[in-house]
């Protein structure tokens, strides 16, 4: 997959995570092993995809094919990883969650605009 395809897929994953955050209840026991396994199974592909995205996006930035700063790419990966956990464990305020969400979406959209 190229950067554009990965970014589009990650945007879909981001929407799914937002839906989970808004519609799910936090786990009764944060140390519940079964819940942890379920979260791990659902998030592992996204973790792998965001790592792949970061690697390829940084190459594009270094080749000056995208007007995104390398720090934005790294921060977006970190923010996406935070959002993954916050979506399932609901351990952050809605305002903070939406700030992370918008920040990630902004960089994804910037990158997609540059690739058009």
Short mmCIF file of N, CA, C and O in Angstrom, two decimals:
data_model
loop_
_atom_site.label_atom_id
_atom_site.label_comp_id
_atom_site.label_asym_id
_atom_site.label_seq_id
_atom_site.Cartn_x
_atom_site.Cartn_y
_atom_site.Cartn_z
N UNK A 1 0.84 -1.19 0.00
CA UNK A 1 0.00 0.00 0.00
C UNK A 1 0.88 1.24 0.00
O UNK A 1 1.90 1.27 0.66
N UNK A 2 0.42 2.27 -0.72
CA UNK A 2 1.17 3.51 -0.72
C UNK A 2 0.64 4.44 0.40
O UNK A 2 -0.34 4.11 1.06
N UNK A 3 1.29 5.58 0.55
CA UNK A 3 0.94 6.49 1.64
C UNK A 3 -0.51 6.97 1.54
O UNK A 3 -1.21 7.05 2.55
N UNK A 4 -0.95 7.25 0.33
CA UNK A 4 -2.33 7.72 0.15
C UNK A 4 -3.34 6.67 0.62
O UNK A 4 -4.27 6.99 1.36
N UNK A 5 -3.15 5.43 0.20
CA UNK A 5 -4.07 4.35 0.59
C UNK A 5 -4.04 4.13 2.10
O UNK A 5 -5.08 3.92 2.72
N UNK A 6 -2.84 4.17 2.68
CA UNK A 6 -2.70 3.97 4.12
C UNK A 6 -3.41 5.10 4.87
O UNK A 6 -4.13 4.86 5.84
N UNK A 7 -3.21 6.33 4.40
CA UNK A 7 -3.83 7.49 5.06
C UNK A 7 -5.35 7.40 5.01
O UNK A 7 -6.03 7.65 6.00
N UNK A 8 -5.88 7.00 3.86
CA UNK A 8 -7.33 6.85 3.73
C UNK A 8 -7.85 5.77 4.69
O UNK A 8 -8.86 5.95 5.36
N UNK A 9 -7.12 4.66 4.79
CA UNK A 9 -7.52 3.59 5.71
C UNK A 9 -7.44 4.07 7.16
O UNK A 9 -8.33 3.79 7.96
N UNK A 10 -6.40 4.82 7.49
CA UNK A 10 -6.26 5.32 8.85
C UNK A 10 -7.36 6.32 9.20
O UNK A 10 -7.82 6.37 10.34
N UNK A 11 -7.81 7.10 8.22
CA UNK A 11 -8.93 8.01 8.46
C UNK A 11 -10.20 7.21 8.79
O UNK A 11 -10.97 7.60 9.67
N UNK A 12 -10.39 6.11 8.10
CA UNK A 12 -11.55 5.24 8.39
C UNK A 12 -11.42 4.66 9.80
O UNK A 12 -12.40 4.61 10.56
N UNK A 13 -10.21 4.22 10.15
CA UNK A 13 -9.97 3.69 11.49
C UNK A 13 -10.21 4.76 12.56
O UNK A 13 -10.75 4.48 13.63
N UNK A 14 -9.82 5.98 12.24
CA UNK A 14 -10.00 7.10 13.17
C UNK A 14 -11.48 7.34 13.43
O UNK A 14 -11.89 7.54 14.58
N UNK A 15 -12.29 7.28 12.38
CA UNK A 15 -13.74 7.44 12.54
C UNK A 15 -14.32 6.32 13.39
O UNK A 15 -15.18 6.55 14.23
N UNK A 16 -13.84 5.11 13.16
CA UNK A 16 -14.32 3.96 13.93
C UNK A 16 -13.97 4.13 15.41
O UNK A 16 -14.78 3.86 16.28
N UNK A 17 -12.75 4.61 15.68
CA UNK A 17 -12.32 4.82 17.06
C UNK A 17 -13.17 5.89 17.75
O UNK A 17 -13.55 5.75 18.91
N UNK A 18 -13.49 6.93 17.02
CA UNK A 18 -14.33 8.00 17.57
C UNK A 18 -15.71 7.44 17.92
O UNK A 18 -16.27 7.74 18.97
N UNK A 19 -16.25 6.61 17.03
CA UNK A 19 -17.55 5.99 17.27
C UNK A 19 -17.50 5.11 18.53
O UNK A 19 -18.40 5.15 19.36
N UNK A 20 -16.44 4.34 18.66
CA UNK A 20 -16.27 3.48 19.84
C UNK A 20 -16.23 4.33 21.11
O UNK A 20 -16.89 4.04 22.11
N UNK A 21 -15.47 5.42 21.05
CA UNK A 21 -15.34 6.31 22.21
C UNK A 21 -16.69 6.90 22.60
O UNK A 21 -17.02 6.99 23.78
N UNK A 22 -17.46 7.30 21.60
CA UNK A 22 -18.73 7.97 21.87
C UNK A 22 -19.86 7.03 22.27
O UNK A 22 -20.79 7.45 22.94
N UNK A 23 -19.79 5.78 21.88
CA UNK A 23 -20.94 4.88 22.10
C UNK A 23 -20.69 3.78 23.14
O UNK A 23 -21.64 3.16 23.59
N UNK A 24 -19.45 3.54 23.51
CA UNK A 24 -19.15 2.44 24.42
C UNK A 24 -19.08 2.91 25.86
O UNK A 24 -18.88 4.09 26.14
N UNK A 25 -19.22 1.96 26.72
CA UNK A 25 -19.04 2.20 28.16
C UNK A 25 -17.62 1.80 28.54
O UNK A 25 -17.08 0.84 27.99
N UNK A 26 -17.02 2.52 29.49
CA UNK A 26 -15.67 2.10 29.92
C UNK A 26 -15.73 0.73 30.58
O UNK A 26 -16.77 0.33 31.11
N UNK A 27 -14.64 0.00 30.55
CA UNK A 27 -14.64 -1.33 31.18
C UNK A 27 -14.83 -1.19 32.69
O UNK A 27 -14.37 -0.23 33.30
N UNK A 28 -15.54 -2.17 33.27
CA UNK A 28 -15.78 -2.13 34.71
C UNK A 28 -14.48 -2.29 35.47
O UNK A 28 -14.24 -1.63 36.46
N UNK A 29 -13.65 -3.19 34.99
CA UNK A 29 -12.35 -3.43 35.62
C UNK A 29 -11.26 -3.18 34.58
O UNK A 29 -11.16 -3.89 33.58
N UNK A 30 -10.45 -2.16 34.82
CA UNK A 30 -9.40 -1.80 33.87
C UNK A 30 -8.35 -2.90 33.73
O UNK A 30 -7.58 -2.89 32.79
N UNK A 31 -8.32 -3.83 34.65
CA UNK A 31 -7.32 -4.90 34.60
C UNK A 31 -7.92 -6.21 34.08
O UNK A 31 -7.30 -7.26 34.20
N UNK A 32 -9.10 -6.13 33.50
CA UNK A 32 -9.77 -7.31 32.95
C UNK A 32 -8.96 -7.87 31.79
O UNK A 32 -8.77 -7.22 30.76
N UNK A 33 -8.47 -9.08 31.95
CA UNK A 33 -7.60 -9.71 30.95
C UNK A 33 -8.31 -9.95 29.62
O UNK A 33 -7.73 -9.75 28.56
N UNK A 34 -9.55 -10.39 29.68
CA UNK A 34 -10.31 -10.66 28.45
C UNK A 34 -10.52 -9.37 27.65
O UNK A 34 -10.39 -9.37 26.42
N UNK A 35 -10.85 -8.30 28.35
CA UNK A 35 -11.05 -7.01 27.67
C UNK A 35 -9.74 -6.55 27.04
O UNK A 35 -9.71 -6.08 25.90
N UNK A 36 -8.65 -6.70 27.78
CA UNK A 36 -7.34 -6.33 27.27
C UNK A 36 -7.01 -7.10 25.99
O UNK A 36 -6.53 -6.54 25.01
N UNK A 37 -7.28 -8.40 26.00
CA UNK A 37 -7.01 -9.24 24.81
C UNK A 37 -7.84 -8.79 23.61
O UNK A 37 -7.36 -8.73 22.49
N UNK A 38 -9.11 -8.47 23.86
CA UNK A 38 -10.00 -8.01 22.79
C UNK A 38 -9.46 -6.70 22.22
O UNK A 38 -9.38 -6.52 20.99
N UNK A 39 -9.08 -5.77 23.09
CA UNK A 39 -8.54 -4.48 22.64
C UNK A 39 -7.25 -4.70 21.86
O UNK A 39 -7.04 -4.10 20.80
N UNK A 40 -6.40 -5.58 22.35
CA UNK A 40 -5.12 -5.85 21.69
C UNK A 40 -5.36 -6.40 20.28
O UNK A 40 -4.71 -5.97 19.32
N UNK A 41 -6.30 -7.33 20.14
CA UNK A 41 -6.59 -7.92 18.83
C UNK A 41 -7.14 -6.88 17.86
O UNK A 41 -6.79 -6.89 16.68
N UNK A 42 -7.99 -5.98 18.35
CA UNK A 42 -8.60 -4.97 17.48
C UNK A 42 -7.63 -3.86 17.11
O UNK A 42 -7.74 -3.27 16.04
N UNK A 43 -6.69 -3.54 18.00
CA UNK A 43 -5.80 -2.40 17.75
C UNK A 43 -4.47 -2.75 17.10
O UNK A 43 -3.85 -1.87 16.50
N UNK A 44 -4.04 -3.98 17.19
CA UNK A 44 -2.74 -4.37 16.61
C UNK A 44 -2.62 -4.01 15.13
O UNK A 44 -1.61 -3.43 14.73
N UNK A 45 -3.63 -4.31 14.29
CA UNK A 45 -3.49 -3.92 12.87
C UNK A 45 -3.35 -2.41 12.68
O UNK A 45 -2.62 -1.96 11.80
N UNK A 46 -4.02 -1.63 13.52
CA UNK A 46 -3.93 -0.17 13.40
C UNK A 46 -2.54 0.30 13.83
O UNK A 46 -1.95 1.18 13.19
N UNK A 47 -2.02 -0.28 14.90
CA UNK A 47 -0.65 0.06 15.33
C UNK A 47 0.34 -0.23 14.21
O UNK A 47 1.24 0.57 13.94
N UNK A 48 0.19 -1.36 13.57
CA UNK A 48 1.10 -1.73 12.48
C UNK A 48 0.95 -0.78 11.30
O UNK A 48 1.94 -0.36 10.69
N UNK A 49 -0.28 -0.41 10.99
CA UNK A 49 -0.54 0.49 9.88
C UNK A 49 0.00 1.89 10.14
O UNK A 49 0.59 2.51 9.25
N UNK A 50 -0.16 2.38 11.36
CA UNK A 50 0.32 3.73 11.67
C UNK A 50 1.86 3.77 11.67
O UNK A 50 2.46 4.76 11.26
N UNK A 51 2.49 2.68 12.06
CA UNK A 51 3.96 2.60 12.00
C UNK A 51 4.42 2.62 10.54
O UNK A 51 5.38 3.32 10.19
N UNK A 52 3.73 1.88 9.71
CA UNK A 52 4.04 1.84 8.28
C UNK A 52 3.80 3.22 7.65
O UNK A 52 4.60 3.69 6.85
N UNK A 53 2.72 3.87 8.06
CA UNK A 53 2.39 5.20 7.55
C UNK A 53 3.49 6.20 7.91
O UNK A 53 3.94 6.97 7.06
N UNK A 54 3.93 6.16 9.17
CA UNK A 54 4.96 7.09 9.62
C UNK A 54 6.23 6.92 8.79
O UNK A 54 6.82 7.90 8.32
N UNK A 55 6.64 5.69 8.59
CA UNK A 55 7.85 5.40 7.83
C UNK A 55 7.76 5.96 6.41
O UNK A 55 8.66 6.66 5.94
N UNK A 56 6.65 5.68 5.73
CA UNK A 56 6.49 6.12 4.35
C UNK A 56 6.25 7.63 4.25
O UNK A 56 6.73 8.28 3.31
N UNK A 57 5.52 8.20 5.20
CA UNK A 57 5.25 9.63 5.18
C UNK A 57 6.54 10.42 5.40
O UNK A 57 6.75 11.46 4.77
N UNK A 58 7.40 9.93 6.29
CA UNK A 58 8.67 10.62 6.53
C UNK A 58 9.55 10.63 5.27
O UNK A 58 10.23 11.62 5.00
N UNK A 59 9.50 9.56 4.51
CA UNK A 59 10.25 9.51 3.25
C UNK A 59 9.71 10.58 2.29
O UNK A 59 10.48 11.31 1.66
N UNK A 60 8.38 10.67 2.19
CA UNK A 60 7.77 11.69 1.33
C UNK A 60 8.17 13.10 1.75
O UNK A 60 8.48 13.95 0.92
N UNK A 61 8.17 13.34 3.05
CA UNK A 61 8.52 14.66 3.58
C UNK A 61 9.98 14.98 3.26
O UNK A 61 10.30 16.10 2.84
N UNK A 62 10.85 14.00 3.44
CA UNK A 62 12.27 14.22 3.15
C UNK A 62 12.52 14.48 1.67
O UNK A 62 13.43 15.20 1.30
N UNK A 63 11.70 13.88 0.81
CA UNK A 63 11.82 14.10 -0.63
C UNK A 63 11.09 15.36 -1.07
O UNK A 63 11.00 15.64 -2.26
N UNK A 64 10.55 16.10 -0.10
CA UNK A 64 9.83 17.35 -0.35
C UNK A 64 8.59 17.17 -1.24
O UNK A 64 8.22 18.05 -2.01
N UNK A 65 7.96 16.02 -1.14
CA UNK A 65 6.74 15.76 -1.92
C UNK A 65 5.49 16.09 -1.11
O UNK A 65 4.38 16.00 -1.61
N UNK A 66 5.71 16.45 0.15
CA UNK A 66 4.59 16.82 1.02
C UNK A 66 5.01 18.00 1.89
O UNK A 66 6.14 18.06 2.37
N UNK A 67 4.09 18.93 2.08
CA UNK A 67 4.38 20.12 2.88
C UNK A 67 3.99 19.90 4.35
O UNK A 67 3.29 20.72 4.94
N UNK A 68 4.44 18.82 4.88
CA UNK A 68 4.20 18.50 6.29
C UNK A 68 5.58 18.40 6.94
O UNK A 68 6.51 17.87 6.34
N UNK A 69 5.67 18.91 8.15
CA UNK A 69 6.94 18.86 8.86
C UNK A 69 7.15 17.46 9.45
O UNK A 69 6.18 16.82 9.88
N UNK A 70 8.39 16.97 9.47
CA UNK A 70 8.64 15.63 10.04
C UNK A 70 8.09 15.48 11.47
O UNK A 70 7.58 14.41 11.82
N UNK A 71 8.17 16.55 12.26
CA UNK A 71 7.64 16.47 13.63
C UNK A 71 6.13 16.24 13.65
O UNK A 71 5.61 15.58 14.55
N UNK A 72 5.43 16.77 12.65
CA UNK A 72 3.99 16.55 12.56
C UNK A 72 3.68 15.08 12.30
O UNK A 72 2.71 14.54 12.84
N UNK A 73 4.50 14.45 11.48
CA UNK A 73 4.30 13.03 11.17
C UNK A 73 4.51 12.20 12.44
O UNK A 73 3.69 11.34 12.78
N UNK A 74 5.60 12.47 13.14
CA UNK A 74 5.91 11.72 14.37
C UNK A 74 4.82 11.96 15.42
O UNK A 74 4.34 11.01 16.06
N UNK A 75 4.41 13.20 15.59
CA UNK A 75 3.36 13.53 16.57
C UNK A 75 2.03 12.88 16.21
O UNK A 75 1.30 12.43 17.10
N UNK A 76 1.75 12.81 14.93
CA UNK A 76 0.50 12.18 14.49
C UNK A 76 0.49 10.70 14.86
O UNK A 76 -0.53 10.17 15.31
N UNK A 77 1.62 10.05 14.66
CA UNK A 77 1.69 8.64 15.05
C UNK A 77 1.47 8.50 16.56
O UNK A 77 0.67 7.67 17.01
N UNK A 78 2.15 9.32 17.34
CA UNK A 78 2.00 9.26 18.80
C UNK A 78 0.56 9.55 19.22
O UNK A 78 0.00 8.85 20.09
N UNK A 79 -0.05 10.56 18.60
CA UNK A 79 -1.43 10.91 18.94
C UNK A 79 -2.40 9.79 18.57
O UNK A 79 -3.34 9.51 19.30
N UNK A 80 -2.16 9.16 17.43
CA UNK A 80 -3.02 8.05 17.00
C UNK A 80 -2.91 6.89 17.99
O UNK A 80 -3.91 6.25 18.33
N UNK A 81 -1.70 6.63 18.47
CA UNK A 81 -1.52 5.55 19.44
C UNK A 81 -2.22 5.88 20.76
O UNK A 81 -2.83 5.01 21.38
N UNK A 82 -2.17 7.14 21.17
CA UNK A 82 -2.90 7.56 22.37
C UNK A 82 -4.40 7.39 22.18
O UNK A 82 -5.10 6.87 23.06
N UNK A 83 -4.87 7.83 21.03
CA UNK A 83 -6.29 7.75 20.74
C UNK A 83 -6.80 6.31 20.73
O UNK A 83 -7.92 6.04 21.14
N UNK A 84 -5.96 5.40 20.25
CA UNK A 84 -6.34 3.99 20.25
C UNK A 84 -6.71 3.52 21.66
O UNK A 84 -7.76 2.91 21.86
N UNK A 85 -5.87 3.85 22.61
CA UNK A 85 -6.14 3.41 23.99
C UNK A 85 -7.29 4.20 24.62
O UNK A 85 -8.15 3.63 25.28
N UNK A 86 -7.31 5.51 24.39
CA UNK A 86 -8.39 6.33 24.97
C UNK A 86 -9.75 5.91 24.44
O UNK A 86 -10.75 6.02 25.14
N UNK A 87 -9.81 5.41 23.21
CA UNK A 87 -11.08 5.01 22.61
C UNK A 87 -11.70 3.82 23.33
O UNK A 87 -12.92 3.72 23.44
N UNK A 88 -10.87 2.93 23.81
CA UNK A 88 -11.38 1.72 24.47
C UNK A 88 -11.49 1.88 25.98
O UNK A 88 -12.38 1.30 26.61
N UNK A 89 -10.59 2.64 26.58
CA UNK A 89 -10.59 2.76 28.03
C UNK A 89 -11.26 4.03 28.54
O UNK A 89 -11.45 4.19 29.73
N UNK A 90 -11.61 4.94 27.61
CA UNK A 90 -12.32 6.17 27.96
C UNK A 90 -11.72 6.86 29.18
O UNK A 90 -12.41 7.22 30.11
N UNK A 91 -10.41 7.00 29.18
CA UNK A 91 -9.71 7.55 30.34
C UNK A 91 -9.22 8.98 30.11
O UNK A 91 -8.24 9.41 30.70
N UNK A 92 -9.92 9.69 29.24
CA UNK A 92 -9.58 11.10 29.01
C UNK A 92 -10.87 11.87 28.79
O UNK A 92 -11.90 11.30 28.43
N UNK A 93 -10.80 13.17 29.03
CA UNK A 93 -11.98 14.01 28.83
C UNK A 93 -12.29 14.12 27.34
O UNK A 93 -11.40 14.03 26.50
N UNK A 94 -13.55 14.40 27.06
CA UNK A 94 -13.99 14.51 25.66
C UNK A 94 -13.24 15.62 24.94
O UNK A 94 -12.85 15.47 23.78
N UNK A 95 -13.02 16.74 25.61
CA UNK A 95 -12.32 17.86 24.98
C UNK A 95 -10.92 17.45 24.53
O UNK A 95 -10.51 17.73 23.41
N UNK A 96 -10.18 16.79 25.39
CA UNK A 96 -8.82 16.33 25.07
C UNK A 96 -8.86 15.31 23.92
O UNK A 96 -8.04 15.33 23.02
N UNK A 97 -9.82 14.41 24.01
CA UNK A 97 -9.97 13.39 22.97
C UNK A 97 -10.19 14.06 21.61
O UNK A 97 -9.55 13.71 20.62
N UNK A 98 -11.08 15.05 21.56
CA UNK A 98 -11.40 15.71 20.30
C UNK A 98 -10.23 16.55 19.79
O UNK A 98 -10.04 16.69 18.58
N UNK A 99 -9.42 17.09 20.69
CA UNK A 99 -8.22 17.81 20.26
C UNK A 99 -7.25 16.87 19.55
O UNK A 99 -6.70 17.21 18.50
N UNK A 100 -7.04 15.69 20.12
CA UNK A 100 -6.18 14.69 19.49
C UNK A 100 -6.76 14.27 18.14
O UNK A 100 -6.05 14.19 17.14
N UNK A 101 -8.06 14.01 18.14
CA UNK A 101 -8.75 13.58 16.93
C UNK A 101 -8.57 14.60 15.80
O UNK A 101 -8.19 14.27 14.69
N UNK A 102 -8.84 15.87 16.10
CA UNK A 102 -8.73 16.93 15.08
C UNK A 102 -7.30 17.12 14.62
O UNK A 102 -7.04 17.38 13.44
N UNK A 103 -6.36 16.99 15.53
CA UNK A 103 -4.95 17.13 15.18
C UNK A 103 -4.52 16.05 14.18
O UNK A 103 -3.85 16.33 13.19
N UNK A 104 -4.91 14.82 14.45
CA UNK A 104 -4.59 13.70 13.56
C UNK A 104 -5.25 13.91 12.20
O UNK A 104 -4.60 13.78 11.16
N UNK A 105 -6.51 14.25 12.22
CA UNK A 105 -7.27 14.45 10.98
C UNK A 105 -6.65 15.58 10.15
O UNK A 105 -6.55 15.46 8.92
N UNK A 106 -6.21 16.63 10.79
CA UNK A 106 -5.60 17.77 10.10
C UNK A 106 -4.36 17.33 9.32
O UNK A 106 -4.21 17.65 8.14
N UNK A 107 -3.48 16.57 9.96
CA UNK A 107 -2.25 16.12 9.29
C UNK A 107 -2.58 15.14 8.17
O UNK A 107 -2.00 15.22 7.08
N UNK A 108 -3.51 14.22 8.42
CA UNK A 108 -3.92 13.29 7.36
C UNK A 108 -4.44 14.06 6.14
O UNK A 108 -4.08 13.77 5.00
N UNK A 109 -5.30 15.06 6.38
CA UNK A 109 -5.86 15.84 5.28
C UNK A 109 -4.79 16.66 4.55
O UNK A 109 -4.82 16.77 3.32
N UNK A 110 -3.86 17.23 5.30
CA UNK A 110 -2.75 17.98 4.67
C UNK A 110 -1.96 17.06 3.73
O UNK A 110 -1.67 17.45 2.59
N UNK A 111 -1.65 15.89 4.22
CA UNK A 111 -0.88 14.94 3.43
C UNK A 111 -1.66 14.51 2.18
O UNK A 111 -1.10 14.47 1.09
N UNK A 112 -2.93 14.22 2.35
CA UNK A 112 -3.75 13.81 1.20
C UNK A 112 -3.85 14.94 0.17
O UNK A 112 -3.81 14.67 -1.04
N UNK A 113 -3.99 16.18 0.63
CA UNK A 113 -4.05 17.31 -0.30
C UNK A 113 -2.76 17.42 -1.10
O UNK A 113 -2.79 17.69 -2.30
N UNK A 114 -1.63 17.20 -0.44
CA UNK A 114 -0.33 17.28 -1.14
C UNK A 114 -0.16 16.15 -2.15
O UNK A 114 0.56 16.30 -3.13
N UNK A 115 -0.80 15.02 -1.89
CA UNK A 115 -0.65 13.87 -2.77
C UNK A 115 -1.61 13.90 -3.96
O UNK A 115 -1.48 13.11 -4.88
N UNK A 116 -2.57 14.81 -3.93
CA UNK A 116 -3.54 14.93 -5.04
C UNK A 116 -2.88 15.47 -6.28
O UNK A 116 -2.00 16.21 -6.31
#
